[in-house]
Amino acid sequence: MNASRSVRFVLLWSVMLLPAAAWTQSSGAGAIAGIVRDTSGAVMPGVTVEAASPALIEKVRSVVTDERGLYRIVDLRPGSYSVMFTLPGFSTFRREGIELTTSFTATVNAEMNVGTVGETVTVLGESPVVDIQNMRQQTTIARETLDAIPTTKRIGQYASIIPGATYTNPTFQDVGGNQGEGGQFGVHGQRGADLSTNVEGLNQNQQALGVFSFNSQAFQEIVVETGGMSAEAMTGGPQVNIISKDGGNRLSGSLSLAYTGPKLQMGNLTDALRARGLNTDISIRKSYDYGGALGGPIKKDKLWFFMAHRWWGASRYIQGSYFNKAQGTLFYEPDLNRVSHNNEYFEDHSLRLTWQVTPKHKIVGSFSQQNNCSCPFGLTGVGGVNAVKPAPESRAWHVYNPQFLPLVSWTYTATSRLLFEAAQSALVLNEDSRRQPYVGPNDIRVTDLALNIVYGSDANNNVWSGSYTRR
């Protein structure tokens, strides 16, 4: 299939799916805009403006100023840019060192002198840090920040560095990474349920429930909009937009490794607490997060790839809960040598391809496959000090395997003032709720009101279920 036929196929497929996509929130790519004047202050129409960056697979994006001397270059990936202004009879004007982030419009104005095009005036200065083109309020978490901050990489945890953000449930506050992947937050009193999680502008809200978790190895940056959102937003709450890494014309990669265990943790269990019957402290059994990423060219300036792999999980001991020595009977005898513990693990493998089909057409496709498990799920008491304590066998494993997140987008730069864009994604979830391996089919669930404990087996139906959502 030649390139022209491929473009027609993708265009037809995208148009057919537009009702399902419902013109979802745009990917939030950045932009550069401004006005061009001469030394007398008069506006200059017809000036060619070129934005160049290693982040662009086509290397350069160009427009022409209008009759008011205004220009705007849109759909720019995050990265470092230089902007060049040229017009016959005037010296070339170049502005370098412009750092662009998602959903940010950098204002770059130019003043051109009479001269020859061969003469170049280069301006080095601070990159614009205030977006005067948009009214939205947002926090951009760059890749460098994601790597530097000592916190878990789950989306909900970034509330701790967003002004005005608070968790719906304070127990989701997590520094060490042992609280799982769920969690919602609001800003300035908003409902946590209004949190919207998006990948390249396409909504994927199952993440807030911890069902599908995103691979931080693939993140370029995260943008959290907290005010002034456009009408494209599905809710009035925070809009989290995950921007994925592209490849590039240079092969590069990264590795990361994090681990902790009980020997690296301190506790506050005192003799007085032990005398009152509390024999174990809340402690980490293990917490780990490791992975790697690699990206580069398949064909320079034409086809890029980026792949990311990540394995992470956490397990913690449950205070005051023990395995049952008498499992398989109607009785419960705590095994004080075996403290109950949960176990959550995640595995994700992601691939992204960027194809510059023609100078005007670009196709981006990505695919993520993920397996995860809450093994067991819900191994904590509910109800505060009067909570009914579950023994480990009374909770089922929730196994999510396999899960898929494919995404494809197409952009067509028709002219310097007309851009077409279409995108489609799907989220395929598979859940298997099953008894733990050491729990037999004839074991029954028992609630002991005297001991305030449930044990024996899981009372819920152990079934498989699947779901499919499309944006």
Coordinates of C-alpha atoms in Angstrom, one line a residue:
M1 CA 0.0 0.0 0.0
N2 CA 1.6 3.3 -1.1
A3 CA 1.8 6.4 1.1
S4 CA -1.1 8.2 -0.8
R5 CA -3.4 5.2 -0.4
S6 CA -2.5 4.9 3.3
V7 CA -3.4 8.5 3.9
R8 CA -6.8 8.1 2.2
F9 CA -7.5 5.0 4.3
V10 CA -6.7 6.7 7.6
L11 CA -8.6 9.8 6.6
L12 CA -11.7 7.8 5.7
W13 CA -11.4 5.7 8.9
S14 CA -11.0 8.8 11.1
V15 CA -14.0 10.6 9.5
M16 CA -16.2 7.5 10.1
L17 CA -15.3 7.5 13.8
L18 CA -15.8 11.2 14.4
P19 CA -19.2 10.7 16.0
A20 CA -17.7 8.3 18.6
A21 CA -14.8 10.7 19.1
A22 CA -17.2 13.5 19.6
W23 CA -14.4 16.0 19.0
T24 CA -12.8 15.1 22.3
Q25 CA -10.4 17.4 24.0
S26 CA -7.5 18.2 21.7
S27 CA -4.1 16.7 22.4
G28 CA -3.0 20.0 23.9
A29 CA 0.0 20.6 21.8
G30 CA 1.8 23.9 22.2
A31 CA 2.0 26.9 20.0
I32 CA 4.1 29.9 19.1
A33 CA 2.4 33.2 18.2
G34 CA 3.2 36.9 18.0
I35 CA 3.5 40.0 15.8
V36 CA 6.2 41.2 13.4
R37 CA 7.0 44.9 13.0
D38 CA 9.7 47.0 11.4
T39 CA 11.9 49.5 13.2
S40 CA 9.3 52.2 12.8
G41 CA 6.6 50.1 14.5
A42 CA 4.6 49.3 11.4
V43 CA 3.2 45.8 11.1
M44 CA 4.7 43.5 8.4
P45 CA 2.5 41.2 6.4
G46 CA 4.0 38.4 4.3
V47 CA 6.9 37.5 6.6
T48 CA 7.8 33.8 6.6
V49 CA 8.0 32.5 10.1
E50 CA 9.7 29.1 10.7
A51 CA 9.8 27.2 14.0
A52 CA 12.5 24.5 14.1
S53 CA 13.1 21.9 16.8
P54 CA 14.4 18.3 17.2
A55 CA 11.0 17.5 18.6
L56 CA 9.5 17.9 15.2
I57 CA 9.8 14.9 12.9
E58 CA 9.4 17.3 9.9
K59 CA 12.1 19.5 11.5
V60 CA 10.5 22.8 10.6
R61 CA 7.0 24.2 10.7
S62 CA 6.4 27.5 8.8
V63 CA 3.6 30.1 8.4
V64 CA 3.2 33.6 6.9
T65 CA 2.1 36.6 8.8
D66 CA -1.3 38.1 7.9
E67 CA -2.2 41.6 6.9
R68 CA -2.0 42.6 10.6
G69 CA 1.5 41.2 11.0
L70 CA 0.2 38.4 13.2
Y71 CA 1.2 34.7 13.0
R72 CA 0.5 31.5 14.9
I73 CA 2.2 28.1 14.6
V74 CA 0.1 25.4 16.3
D75 CA 0.4 21.6 17.0
L76 CA 3.9 21.8 18.3
R77 CA 5.3 19.0 20.4
P78 CA 7.0 19.9 23.8
G79 CA 10.7 20.8 23.3
S80 CA 13.2 23.5 22.6
Y81 CA 12.5 25.7 19.6
S82 CA 14.2 28.4 17.5
V83 CA 12.1 30.8 15.4
M84 CA 13.3 32.5 12.2
F85 CA 11.7 35.5 10.4
T86 CA 12.6 36.2 6.8
L87 CA 11.4 38.7 4.2
P88 CA 13.3 39.9 1.1
G89 CA 14.8 43.3 1.7
F90 CA 15.1 42.8 5.5
S91 CA 17.7 41.1 7.7
T92 CA 16.8 37.7 9.0
F93 CA 15.6 37.7 12.6
R94 CA 16.2 34.6 14.7
R95 CA 15.0 33.9 18.3
E96 CA 16.5 30.9 20.0
G97 CA 16.0 29.0 23.3
I98 CA 12.2 28.9 23.4
E99 CA 11.1 26.1 25.7
L100 CA 7.6 25.0 24.8
T101 CA 5.3 22.8 26.9
T102 CA 1.9 21.3 26.3
S103 CA -1.1 23.7 26.0
F104 CA 1.3 26.6 26.3
T105 CA 1.4 29.4 23.7
A106 CA 4.8 31.2 23.7
T107 CA 4.6 34.8 22.5
V108 CA 7.6 35.6 20.3
N109 CA 7.5 39.0 18.6
A110 CA 10.1 40.3 16.1
E111 CA 11.4 43.6 15.0
M112 CA 13.0 43.5 11.5
N113 CA 15.7 45.8 10.1
V114 CA 16.2 46.8 6.5
G115 CA 19.0 44.8 5.1
T116 CA 19.7 41.6 3.2
V117 CA 18.4 38.1 4.0
G118 CA 22.0 37.0 4.4
E119 CA 22.3 39.3 7.4
T120 CA 21.0 37.6 10.6
V121 CA 20.1 39.1 13.9
T122 CA 20.0 36.4 16.6
V123 CA 18.3 37.1 19.9
L124 CA 19.1 35.0 22.9
G125 CA 17.0 35.6 26.0
E126 CA 14.7 34.0 28.6
S127 CA 12.1 31.7 27.2
P128 CA 8.6 33.1 27.6
V129 CA 7.1 31.8 30.9
V130 CA 3.7 33.5 30.9
D131 CA 1.0 32.5 28.4
I132 CA -0.8 35.7 27.5
Q133 CA -2.7 34.0 24.7
N134 CA -4.8 31.6 26.9
M135 CA -6.9 32.1 30.0
R136 CA -6.6 28.5 31.3
Q137 CA -4.9 27.8 34.6
Q138 CA -2.6 24.8 34.4
T139 CA 0.4 23.1 36.0
T140 CA 3.0 21.4 33.7
I141 CA 5.0 18.6 35.2
A142 CA 8.0 18.2 33.0
R143 CA 10.0 15.0 32.5
E144 CA 12.9 16.3 34.6
T145 CA 10.4 16.9 37.5
L146 CA 8.9 13.5 37.2
D147 CA 12.4 12.0 37.5
A148 CA 13.5 14.2 40.4
I149 CA 10.6 14.3 42.9
P150 CA 10.7 11.5 45.5
T151 CA 7.2 10.2 45.1
T152 CA 5.3 7.4 43.5
K153 CA 4.5 7.8 39.8
R154 CA 0.8 7.3 40.0
I155 CA -1.3 10.1 38.5
G156 CA -3.3 10.8 41.7
Q157 CA -0.1 11.5 43.7
Y158 CA 0.8 14.6 41.6
A159 CA -1.9 16.4 43.6
S160 CA 0.8 17.0 46.2
I161 CA 2.6 19.4 43.8
I162 CA -0.5 21.1 42.3
P163 CA -1.6 24.4 44.0
G164 CA -5.0 24.1 45.6
A165 CA -5.4 20.3 45.1
T166 CA -6.7 18.0 47.8
Y167 CA -7.5 14.3 47.9
T168 CA -11.0 13.0 48.0
N169 CA -9.8 10.4 50.5
P170 CA -6.8 11.5 52.6
T171 CA -5.6 7.8 52.9
F172 CA -4.5 8.1 49.2
Q173 CA -1.7 10.4 50.2
D174 CA 1.3 8.3 49.4
V175 CA 5.0 9.1 49.3
G176 CA 6.5 5.6 49.4
G177 CA 4.4 4.0 46.8
N178 CA 2.5 1.4 48.9
Q179 CA -1.1 2.7 48.5
G180 CA -1.9 1.3 45.1
E181 CA -2.7 3.1 41.9
G182 CA -6.2 4.6 42.6
G183 CA -7.0 8.0 43.9
Q184 CA -8.9 11.1 42.9
F185 CA -8.3 14.7 43.8
G186 CA -10.1 18.0 43.3
V187 CA -9.0 21.6 43.2
H188 CA -10.5 24.4 45.3
G189 CA -13.3 22.2 46.7
Q190 CA -14.2 20.4 43.5
R191 CA -15.4 16.8 43.6
G192 CA -12.8 14.2 43.1
A193 CA -15.2 12.3 40.8
D194 CA -14.9 15.2 38.3
L195 CA -11.2 14.4 37.8
S196 CA -10.6 13.6 34.1
T197 CA -7.6 11.7 32.9
N198 CA -6.6 12.0 29.3
V199 CA -3.9 10.5 27.0
E200 CA -3.0 12.9 24.2
G201 CA -6.4 14.6 24.8
L202 CA -8.4 11.4 24.8
N203 CA -10.3 10.5 28.0
Q204 CA -9.3 7.4 29.9
N205 CA -11.1 7.7 33.2
Q206 CA -10.7 4.1 34.4
Q207 CA -7.3 5.1 35.7
A208 CA -8.8 6.9 38.7
L209 CA -10.2 3.5 39.9
G210 CA -6.7 1.9 39.6
V211 CA -8.0 -0.5 37.0
F212 CA -5.6 0.7 34.3
S213 CA -2.4 2.5 35.3
F214 CA -0.1 4.4 33.0
N215 CA 3.5 3.7 32.2
S216 CA 5.5 6.7 33.5
Q217 CA 8.5 5.5 31.5
A218 CA 6.6 6.7 28.4
F219 CA 5.7 10.2 29.8
Q220 CA 7.1 13.3 28.2
E221 CA 5.2 15.6 30.6
I222 CA 1.9 15.9 32.4
V223 CA -0.4 18.9 32.2
V224 CA -3.1 19.5 34.8
E225 CA -5.6 22.1 33.9
T226 CA -7.4 23.5 37.0
G227 CA -9.3 26.5 35.7
G228 CA -10.5 28.2 32.5
M229 CA -10.9 24.9 30.7
S230 CA -12.5 25.0 27.2
A231 CA -15.9 23.6 26.4
E232 CA -14.1 20.4 25.2
A233 CA -13.6 19.3 28.8
M234 CA -16.0 16.5 29.8
T235 CA -16.2 17.6 33.5
G236 CA -15.6 20.8 35.5
G237 CA -12.9 19.1 37.6
P238 CA -9.1 18.9 37.0
Q239 CA -8.1 17.8 33.5
V240 CA -5.0 15.7 33.5
N241 CA -3.4 15.3 30.1
I242 CA -0.6 12.8 29.6
I243 CA 1.8 13.6 26.8
S244 CA 3.8 10.7 25.5
K245 CA 7.4 10.7 24.4
D246 CA 8.2 10.5 20.7
G247 CA 11.3 8.9 19.3
G248 CA 13.7 11.2 17.5
N249 CA 16.5 11.3 14.9
R250 CA 19.0 10.2 17.6
L251 CA 18.8 6.9 19.4
S252 CA 18.5 7.4 23.2
G253 CA 17.2 5.5 26.2
S254 CA 16.9 5.4 29.9
L255 CA 16.8 3.0 32.9
S256 CA 15.3 3.4 36.3
L257 CA 15.2 1.3 39.5
A258 CA 13.7 1.9 42.9
Y259 CA 13.2 -0.5 45.8
T260 CA 12.5 -0.5 49.5
G261 CA 11.7 -3.1 52.2
P262 CA 11.1 -3.4 55.9
K263 CA 14.7 -3.1 56.8
L264 CA 14.7 0.4 55.3
Q265 CA 11.7 1.6 57.3
M266 CA 11.4 2.9 60.8
G267 CA 8.4 2.3 63.0
N268 CA 6.9 3.6 66.2
L269 CA 5.6 0.4 67.9
T270 CA 6.2 0.9 71.6
D271 CA 6.0 -1.5 74.6
A272 CA 2.8 0.3 75.7
L273 CA 1.2 -0.5 72.4
R274 CA 2.3 -4.1 72.6
A275 CA 0.8 -4.4 76.0
R276 CA -2.5 -3.4 74.6
G277 CA -2.4 -6.2 72.0
L278 CA -0.9 -4.4 69.0
N279 CA 1.9 -6.8 68.0
T280 CA 2.8 -5.5 64.5
D281 CA 3.4 -2.1 63.1
I282 CA 2.3 -0.8 59.8
S283 CA 5.2 -1.7 57.6
I284 CA 6.2 -2.2 54.0
R285 CA 6.8 -5.7 52.9
K286 CA 8.3 -4.5 49.6
S287 CA 7.9 -1.7 47.1
Y288 CA 9.6 -1.7 43.7
D289 CA 9.6 0.2 40.4
Y290 CA 11.9 -0.6 37.6
G291 CA 11.9 -0.2 33.8
G292 CA 13.5 1.2 30.8
A293 CA 12.8 3.1 27.6
L294 CA 14.4 3.3 24.1
G295 CA 13.6 5.6 21.2
G296 CA 15.0 6.7 17.9
P297 CA 14.7 6.7 14.2
I298 CA 13.6 3.8 12.0
K299 CA 14.2 6.2 9.1
K300 CA 15.4 9.7 9.9
D301 CA 12.9 12.5 9.4
K302 CA 10.4 9.9 8.3
L303 CA 9.6 7.2 10.9
W304 CA 10.3 7.3 14.6
F305 CA 9.8 4.7 17.4
F306 CA 9.6 4.9 21.1
M307 CA 9.1 1.9 23.4
A308 CA 8.8 1.8 27.2
H309 CA 8.6 -1.1 29.6
R310 CA 7.8 -0.9 33.3
W311 CA 7.3 -3.3 36.2
W312 CA 6.1 -2.0 39.6
G313 CA 4.3 -3.0 42.7
A314 CA 3.9 -2.8 46.4
S315 CA 3.1 -5.1 49.3
R316 CA 2.5 -4.0 52.9
Y317 CA 1.7 -5.8 56.1
I318 CA -1.8 -5.4 57.6
Q319 CA -1.8 -4.3 61.2
G320 CA -3.5 -6.8 63.5
S321 CA -4.4 -9.3 60.8
Y322 CA -3.0 -12.8 60.5
F323 CA -3.3 -15.9 58.3
N324 CA -5.6 -18.7 59.6
K325 CA -3.9 -21.7 61.0
A326 CA -7.2 -23.6 60.8
Q327 CA -7.9 -22.9 57.2
G328 CA -10.4 -25.4 55.7
T329 CA -12.4 -25.6 59.0
L330 CA -15.1 -23.5 60.5
F331 CA -12.7 -22.0 63.0
Y332 CA -10.2 -19.3 63.1
E333 CA -6.8 -19.5 64.8
P334 CA -4.4 -16.6 64.1
D335 CA -1.0 -17.6 63.0
L336 CA 1.1 -15.0 64.8
N337 CA 4.1 -15.9 62.7
R338 CA 2.3 -15.0 59.5
V339 CA 1.1 -11.4 59.3
S340 CA -1.4 -10.7 56.6
H341 CA -0.2 -8.7 53.7
N342 CA -1.6 -7.4 50.4
N343 CA 0.2 -7.5 47.1
E344 CA -0.3 -5.3 44.1
Y345 CA 1.8 -5.6 41.0
F346 CA 1.7 -4.0 37.5
E347 CA 3.4 -4.6 34.2
D348 CA 3.1 -2.4 31.2
H349 CA 4.7 -2.6 27.7
S350 CA 4.1 0.4 25.4
L351 CA 5.1 1.2 21.8
R352 CA 4.7 4.5 19.9
L353 CA 5.3 5.1 16.2
T354 CA 5.4 8.5 14.5
W355 CA 5.2 8.5 10.7
Q356 CA 5.6 11.6 8.6
V357 CA 3.8 10.2 5.5
T358 CA 4.1 13.4 3.4
P359 CA 5.2 16.9 4.3
K360 CA 1.6 17.7 5.2
H361 CA 0.3 14.4 6.6
K362 CA 1.4 12.8 9.9
I363 CA 0.2 9.6 11.5
V364 CA 0.9 8.6 15.1
G365 CA 0.0 5.2 16.6
S366 CA 0.6 3.8 20.0
F367 CA -0.2 0.6 21.8
S368 CA 0.0 -0.4 25.4
Q369 CA -0.5 -3.9 26.9
Q370 CA -0.8 -4.1 30.7
N371 CA -1.3 -6.8 33.3
N372 CA -2.0 -6.1 37.0
C373 CA -3.4 -7.7 40.1
S374 CA -4.7 -6.7 43.5
C375 CA -3.9 -9.9 45.3
P376 CA -5.9 -9.9 47.4
F377 CA -8.2 -6.9 46.9
G378 CA -9.6 -4.9 49.9
L379 CA -7.5 -6.5 52.7
T380 CA -8.3 -3.8 55.2
G381 CA -11.1 -3.2 57.7
V382 CA -14.0 -0.8 57.0
G383 CA -15.6 1.3 59.6
G384 CA -12.8 2.9 61.7
V385 CA -12.2 1.5 65.2
N386 CA -15.2 -0.8 64.8
A387 CA -13.9 -2.3 61.6
V388 CA -14.5 -6.0 60.9
K389 CA -11.0 -7.4 60.3
P390 CA -10.8 -9.7 57.2
A391 CA -8.4 -12.7 57.3
P392 CA -6.5 -13.0 54.0
E393 CA -8.5 -15.9 52.7
S394 CA -11.7 -13.8 52.9
R395 CA -10.6 -11.5 50.1
A396 CA -10.4 -12.5 46.4
W397 CA -7.7 -11.8 43.9
H398 CA -8.6 -9.2 41.3
V399 CA -6.6 -10.0 38.2
Y400 CA -6.7 -7.6 35.2
N401 CA -5.1 -9.5 32.3
P402 CA -4.7 -8.6 29.5
Q403 CA -5.6 -5.0 29.1
F404 CA -5.0 -2.9 26.0
L405 CA -4.9 0.8 25.2
P406 CA -4.4 1.5 21.4
L407 CA -4.4 5.0 20.0
V408 CA -4.1 6.5 16.6
S409 CA -4.1 10.1 15.4
W410 CA -3.8 11.9 12.0
T411 CA -3.0 15.5 11.3
Y412 CA -3.1 17.3 8.0
T413 CA -1.6 20.7 7.6
A414 CA -3.7 21.9 4.7
T415 CA -2.3 25.5 4.7
S416 CA -0.4 27.7 7.2
R417 CA -3.8 28.7 8.6
L418 CA -5.8 25.4 8.3
L419 CA -5.1 22.2 10.3
F420 CA -7.2 19.0 10.3
E421 CA -6.8 16.6 13.2
A422 CA -8.6 13.3 14.1
A423 CA -7.8 10.8 16.8
Q424 CA -9.3 7.6 18.1
S425 CA -8.5 5.4 21.1
A426 CA -10.0 2.4 22.9
L427 CA -9.5 1.0 26.4
V428 CA -10.0 -2.8 26.7
L429 CA -10.3 -4.2 30.2
N430 CA -10.5 -7.8 31.4
E431 CA -11.0 -8.6 35.0
D432 CA -10.9 -12.1 36.6
S433 CA -12.1 -12.2 40.3
R434 CA -10.9 -15.5 41.8
R435 CA -10.3 -17.2 45.1
Q436 CA -6.8 -17.4 46.4
P437 CA -4.9 -20.6 45.5
Y438 CA -5.0 -22.1 49.0
V439 CA -8.8 -21.6 49.4
G440 CA -10.7 -24.6 48.4
P441 CA -14.1 -24.7 46.5
N442 CA -15.8 -26.1 49.6
D443 CA -14.5 -23.5 52.0
I444 CA -17.2 -21.1 53.3
R445 CA -17.1 -17.6 54.5
V446 CA -17.6 -17.2 58.3
T447 CA -18.2 -14.0 60.3
D448 CA -17.3 -14.2 63.9
L449 CA -19.1 -11.5 65.8
A450 CA -17.2 -12.1 69.0
L451 CA -13.8 -11.8 67.3
N452 CA -15.1 -9.2 64.9
I453 CA -13.4 -11.0 62.0
V454 CA -14.4 -12.7 58.7
Y455 CA -12.5 -15.7 57.5
G456 CA -12.7 -18.9 55.5
S457 CA -13.4 -17.8 51.9
D458 CA -14.5 -14.9 49.7
A459 CA -18.3 -14.5 49.7
N460 CA -18.4 -12.8 46.3
N461 CA -19.0 -14.5 43.0
N462 CA -15.7 -15.4 41.3
V463 CA -16.2 -14.5 37.7
W464 CA -14.6 -13.0 34.7
S465 CA -15.8 -9.7 33.2
G466 CA -14.7 -7.5 30.4
S467 CA -15.3 -4.0 29.2
Y468 CA -14.5 -1.9 26.2
T469 CA -14.6 1.9 25.9
R470 CA -13.9 4.0 22.9
R471 CA -13.1 7.7 22.5

